[in-house]
Amino acid sequence: MEEHFYREDEIARKPGFLPADTYNLAHTLLSRAGKCLFVPIRSLQYMAVLDAEEFIFVDSQNKAWVELAWQRFRPQTRDSLDEPVPFEVVHYLPQAAETMKRLPGEFHQALQLLASRQMPGTPATVLSLHPKPKPDSGEDASS
């Protein structure tokens, strides 16, 4: 299935920090999904579309038009995995500033819900693999 999204001209670009929990979970889910991950944010009636370069957000009323995007993630600037990740918020539509007030928290909750649905239904087990004993080649088979 192929989706197409369109953008107006950029109207604002602002620096931001994404909490480590959100960034790490998003990239874990994205790596499981492959090239692209769709994350429904039901509480806002938005859809997030994640790829390796950016996260875009579209309103359910204007499904093909990107309202805002999170770009230029710089996880390499962190000293540890639990530090926030700097990135840039790009606004394409005027309501993007208002959407950003609730988006980070609601996006994180949507990621957690998606992750919980991917949890295996049964606990993992560890198999002990012991090498088979080698037959003694020194014994005489005729005795």
PDB file of C-alpha atoms in Angstrom:
ATOM      1  CA  MET A   1       0.000   0.000   0.000  1.00  0.00           C
ATOM      2  CA  GLU A   2       1.288   3.425  -0.901  1.00  0.00           C
ATOM      3  CA  GLU A   3       0.354   6.696   0.798  1.00  0.00           C
ATOM      4  CA  HIS A   4       1.050  10.196  -0.448  1.00  0.00           C
ATOM      5  CA  PHE A   5       1.358  13.253   1.759  1.00  0.00           C
ATOM      6  CA  TYR A   6       1.616  16.892   0.770  1.00  0.00           C
ATOM      7  CA  ARG A   7       3.101  19.938   2.488  1.00  0.00           C
ATOM      8  CA  GLU A   8       2.453  23.629   2.321  1.00  0.00           C
ATOM      9  CA  ASP A   9       5.439  25.953   2.568  1.00  0.00           C
ATOM     10  CA  GLU A  10       7.187  25.837   5.916  1.00  0.00           C
ATOM     11  CA  ILE A  11       5.876  28.625   8.182  1.00  0.00           C
ATOM     12  CA  ALA A  12       8.011  28.006  11.269  1.00  0.00           C
ATOM     13  CA  ARG A  13      10.939  25.896  12.436  1.00  0.00           C
ATOM     14  CA  LYS A  14      11.629  25.601  16.154  1.00  0.00           C
ATOM     15  CA  PRO A  15      14.096  23.617  18.245  1.00  0.00           C
ATOM     16  CA  GLY A  16      12.767  21.000  20.611  1.00  0.00           C
ATOM     17  CA  PHE A  17      13.756  18.087  22.800  1.00  0.00           C
ATOM     18  CA  LEU A  18      12.058  14.702  22.646  1.00  0.00           C
ATOM     19  CA  PRO A  19      12.112  12.709  25.885  1.00  0.00           C
ATOM     20  CA  ALA A  20      14.391   9.696  25.645  1.00  0.00           C
ATOM     21  CA  ASP A  21      11.566   7.259  26.434  1.00  0.00           C
ATOM     22  CA  THR A  22       9.559   8.522  23.476  1.00  0.00           C
ATOM     23  CA  TYR A  23      12.486   8.619  21.050  1.00  0.00           C
ATOM     24  CA  ASN A  24      13.769   5.168  22.036  1.00  0.00           C
ATOM     25  CA  LEU A  25      10.317   3.556  21.882  1.00  0.00           C
ATOM     26  CA  ALA A  26       9.539   5.162  18.512  1.00  0.00           C
ATOM     27  CA  HIS A  27      12.766   3.863  17.004  1.00  0.00           C
ATOM     28  CA  THR A  28      12.322   0.405  18.510  1.00  0.00           C
ATOM     29  CA  LEU A  29       8.849   0.133  16.965  1.00  0.00           C
ATOM     30  CA  LEU A  30      10.083   1.585  13.674  1.00  0.00           C
ATOM     31  CA  SER A  31      12.900  -0.967  13.473  1.00  0.00           C
ATOM     32  CA  ARG A  32      10.373  -3.774  13.984  1.00  0.00           C
ATOM     33  CA  ALA A  33       8.054  -2.336  11.326  1.00  0.00           C
ATOM     34  CA  GLY A  34      10.658  -1.783   8.625  1.00  0.00           C
ATOM     35  CA  LYS A  35      10.858   1.385   6.546  1.00  0.00           C
ATOM     36  CA  CYS A  36       7.741   3.135   7.842  1.00  0.00           C
ATOM     37  CA  LEU A  37       5.450   3.044  10.882  1.00  0.00           C
ATOM     38  CA  PHE A  38       1.909   4.405  11.170  1.00  0.00           C
ATOM     39  CA  VAL A  39       0.903   5.426  14.694  1.00  0.00           C
ATOM     40  CA  PRO A  40      -2.737   6.414  15.263  1.00  0.00           C
ATOM     41  CA  ILE A  41      -3.100   9.096  17.931  1.00  0.00           C
ATOM     42  CA  ARG A  42      -6.776   8.579  18.631  1.00  0.00           C
ATOM     43  CA  SER A  43      -7.067  11.142  21.425  1.00  0.00           C
ATOM     44  CA  LEU A  44      -6.166  13.918  18.965  1.00  0.00           C
ATOM     45  CA  GLN A  45      -7.598  12.285  15.825  1.00  0.00           C
ATOM     46  CA  TYR A  46      -4.159  12.418  14.209  1.00  0.00           C
ATOM     47  CA  MET A  47      -1.894   9.954  12.472  1.00  0.00           C
ATOM     48  CA  ALA A  48       1.864   9.949  12.918  1.00  0.00           C
ATOM     49  CA  VAL A  49       3.949   8.506  10.115  1.00  0.00           C
ATOM     50  CA  LEU A  50       7.499   7.636  11.122  1.00  0.00           C
ATOM     51  CA  ASP A  51      10.495   6.882   8.970  1.00  0.00           C
ATOM     52  CA  ALA A  52      14.239   7.027   9.570  1.00  0.00           C
ATOM     53  CA  GLU A  53      14.459  10.741   8.703  1.00  0.00           C
ATOM     54  CA  GLU A  54      11.371  12.343  10.234  1.00  0.00           C
ATOM     55  CA  PHE A  55       8.024  11.932  11.975  1.00  0.00           C
ATOM     56  CA  ILE A  56       5.110  13.644  10.227  1.00  0.00           C
ATOM     57  CA  PHE A  57       1.693  14.336  11.719  1.00  0.00           C
ATOM     58  CA  VAL A  58      -1.558  14.595   9.785  1.00  0.00           C
ATOM     59  CA  ASP A  59      -5.030  15.522  11.011  1.00  0.00           C
ATOM     60  CA  SER A  60      -7.825  13.041  10.306  1.00  0.00           C
ATOM     61  CA  GLN A  61      -9.785  15.854   8.622  1.00  0.00           C
ATOM     62  CA  ASN A  62      -6.953  16.634   6.175  1.00  0.00           C
ATOM     63  CA  LYS A  63      -5.411  13.200   5.800  1.00  0.00           C
ATOM     64  CA  ALA A  64      -3.047  14.004   2.960  1.00  0.00           C
ATOM     65  CA  TRP A  65      -1.693  17.307   4.320  1.00  0.00           C
ATOM     66  CA  VAL A  66       1.211  17.358   6.745  1.00  0.00           C
ATOM     67  CA  GLU A  67       0.479  19.761   9.586  1.00  0.00           C
ATOM     68  CA  LEU A  68       3.837  19.462  11.264  1.00  0.00           C
ATOM     69  CA  ALA A  69       6.968  17.374  11.183  1.00  0.00           C
ATOM     70  CA  TRP A  70       9.715  16.473  13.608  1.00  0.00           C
ATOM     71  CA  GLN A  71      13.040  16.446  11.802  1.00  0.00           C
ATOM     72  CA  ARG A  72      16.805  16.467  12.239  1.00  0.00           C
ATOM     73  CA  PHE A  73      16.942  14.250  15.296  1.00  0.00           C
ATOM     74  CA  ARG A  74      20.402  14.333  16.862  1.00  0.00           C
ATOM     75  CA  PRO A  75      20.648  11.355  19.239  1.00  0.00           C
ATOM     76  CA  GLN A  76      24.438  11.345  18.844  1.00  0.00           C
ATOM     77  CA  THR A  77      24.619  14.496  21.014  1.00  0.00           C
ATOM     78  CA  ARG A  78      23.453  12.520  24.051  1.00  0.00           C
ATOM     79  CA  ASP A  79      25.861  11.198  26.634  1.00  0.00           C
ATOM     80  CA  SER A  80      23.450   8.434  27.654  1.00  0.00           C
ATOM     81  CA  LEU A  81      20.339   6.751  26.304  1.00  0.00           C
ATOM     82  CA  ASP A  82      18.109   8.325  28.940  1.00  0.00           C
ATOM     83  CA  GLU A  83      18.835  11.931  27.882  1.00  0.00           C
ATOM     84  CA  PRO A  84      16.364  13.869  25.695  1.00  0.00           C
ATOM     85  CA  VAL A  85      17.057  14.030  21.962  1.00  0.00           C
ATOM     86  CA  PRO A  86      17.289  17.437  20.268  1.00  0.00           C
ATOM     87  CA  PHE A  87      15.273  17.859  17.079  1.00  0.00           C
ATOM     88  CA  GLU A  88      13.430  20.483  15.023  1.00  0.00           C
ATOM     89  CA  VAL A  89       9.678  21.024  14.847  1.00  0.00           C
ATOM     90  CA  VAL A  90       8.545  22.225  11.431  1.00  0.00           C
ATOM     91  CA  HIS A  91       5.121  23.871  11.130  1.00  0.00           C
ATOM     92  CA  TYR A  92       3.338  23.687   7.783  1.00  0.00           C
ATOM     93  CA  LEU A  93      -0.150  24.808   8.850  1.00  0.00           C
ATOM     94  CA  PRO A  94      -1.166  27.618  11.243  1.00  0.00           C
ATOM     95  CA  GLN A  95      -2.756  25.277  13.815  1.00  0.00           C
ATOM     96  CA  ALA A  96       0.537  23.372  14.292  1.00  0.00           C
ATOM     97  CA  ALA A  97       1.564  25.544  17.246  1.00  0.00           C
ATOM     98  CA  GLU A  98      -1.651  24.667  19.076  1.00  0.00           C
ATOM     99  CA  THR A  99      -1.314  20.973  18.203  1.00  0.00           C
ATOM    100  CA  MET A 100       2.245  20.887  19.609  1.00  0.00           C
ATOM    101  CA  LYS A 101       0.923  21.729  23.083  1.00  0.00           C
ATOM    102  CA  ARG A 102      -0.589  18.243  23.464  1.00  0.00           C
ATOM    103  CA  LEU A 103       1.197  16.230  20.786  1.00  0.00           C
ATOM    104  CA  PRO A 104       4.337  15.012  22.619  1.00  0.00           C
ATOM    105  CA  GLY A 105       2.404  13.461  25.513  1.00  0.00           C
ATOM    106  CA  GLU A 106      -0.363  12.001  23.354  1.00  0.00           C
ATOM    107  CA  PHE A 107       2.180  10.642  20.868  1.00  0.00           C
ATOM    108  CA  HIS A 108       4.047   8.859  23.660  1.00  0.00           C
ATOM    109  CA  GLN A 109       0.822   7.275  24.918  1.00  0.00           C
ATOM    110  CA  ALA A 110      -0.021   6.116  21.393  1.00  0.00           C
ATOM    111  CA  LEU A 111       3.433   4.532  21.075  1.00  0.00           C
ATOM    112  CA  GLN A 112       2.963   2.720  24.394  1.00  0.00           C
ATOM    113  CA  LEU A 113      -0.407   1.388  23.256  1.00  0.00           C
ATOM    114  CA  LEU A 114       1.092   0.182  19.983  1.00  0.00           C
ATOM    115  CA  ALA A 115       3.976  -1.488  21.827  1.00  0.00           C
ATOM    116  CA  SER A 116       1.618  -3.229  24.251  1.00  0.00           C
ATOM    117  CA  ARG A 117      -0.282  -4.720  21.329  1.00  0.00           C
ATOM    118  CA  GLN A 118       2.932  -6.171  19.940  1.00  0.00           C
ATOM    119  CA  MET A 119       3.892  -7.901  23.176  1.00  0.00           C
ATOM    120  CA  PRO A 120       4.086 -11.690  22.856  1.00  0.00           C
ATOM    121  CA  GLY A 121       1.140 -13.508  24.440  1.00  0.00           C
ATOM    122  CA  THR A 122       3.280 -16.110  26.169  1.00  0.00           C
ATOM    123  CA  PRO A 123       6.412 -15.658  28.229  1.00  0.00           C
ATOM    124  CA  ALA A 124       9.730 -16.444  26.647  1.00  0.00           C
ATOM    125  CA  THR A 125      11.588 -19.556  27.641  1.00  0.00           C
ATOM    126  CA  VAL A 126      15.280 -20.253  27.532  1.00  0.00           C
ATOM    127  CA  LEU A 127      16.291 -23.532  25.964  1.00  0.00           C
ATOM    128  CA  SER A 128      19.406 -25.195  27.252  1.00  0.00           C
ATOM    129  CA  LEU A 129      21.395 -26.594  24.373  1.00  0.00           C
ATOM    130  CA  HIS A 130      23.808 -29.259  25.507  1.00  0.00           C
ATOM    131  CA  PRO A 131      26.126 -30.851  22.973  1.00  0.00           C
ATOM    132  CA  LYS A 132      25.465 -34.525  22.322  1.00  0.00           C
ATOM    133  CA  PRO A 133      28.146 -36.791  23.723  1.00  0.00           C
ATOM    134  CA  LYS A 134      30.526 -38.037  21.075  1.00  0.00           C
ATOM    135  CA  PRO A 135      30.651 -41.805  20.598  1.00  0.00           C
ATOM    136  CA  ASP A 136      33.884 -43.338  21.831  1.00  0.00           C
ATOM    137  CA  SER A 137      35.953 -44.194  18.811  1.00  0.00           C
ATOM    138  CA  GLY A 138      38.612 -45.988  20.887  1.00  0.00           C
ATOM    139  CA  GLU A 139      36.434 -48.956  21.903  1.00  0.00           C
ATOM    140  CA  ASP A 140      36.412 -52.135  19.901  1.00  0.00           C
ATOM    141  CA  ALA A 141      32.944 -52.728  18.510  1.00  0.00           C
ATOM    142  CA  SER A 142      33.453 -56.548  18.427  1.00  0.00           C
ATOM    143  CA  SER A 143      34.103 -57.056  22.154  1.00  0.00           C
TER     144      SER A 143
END
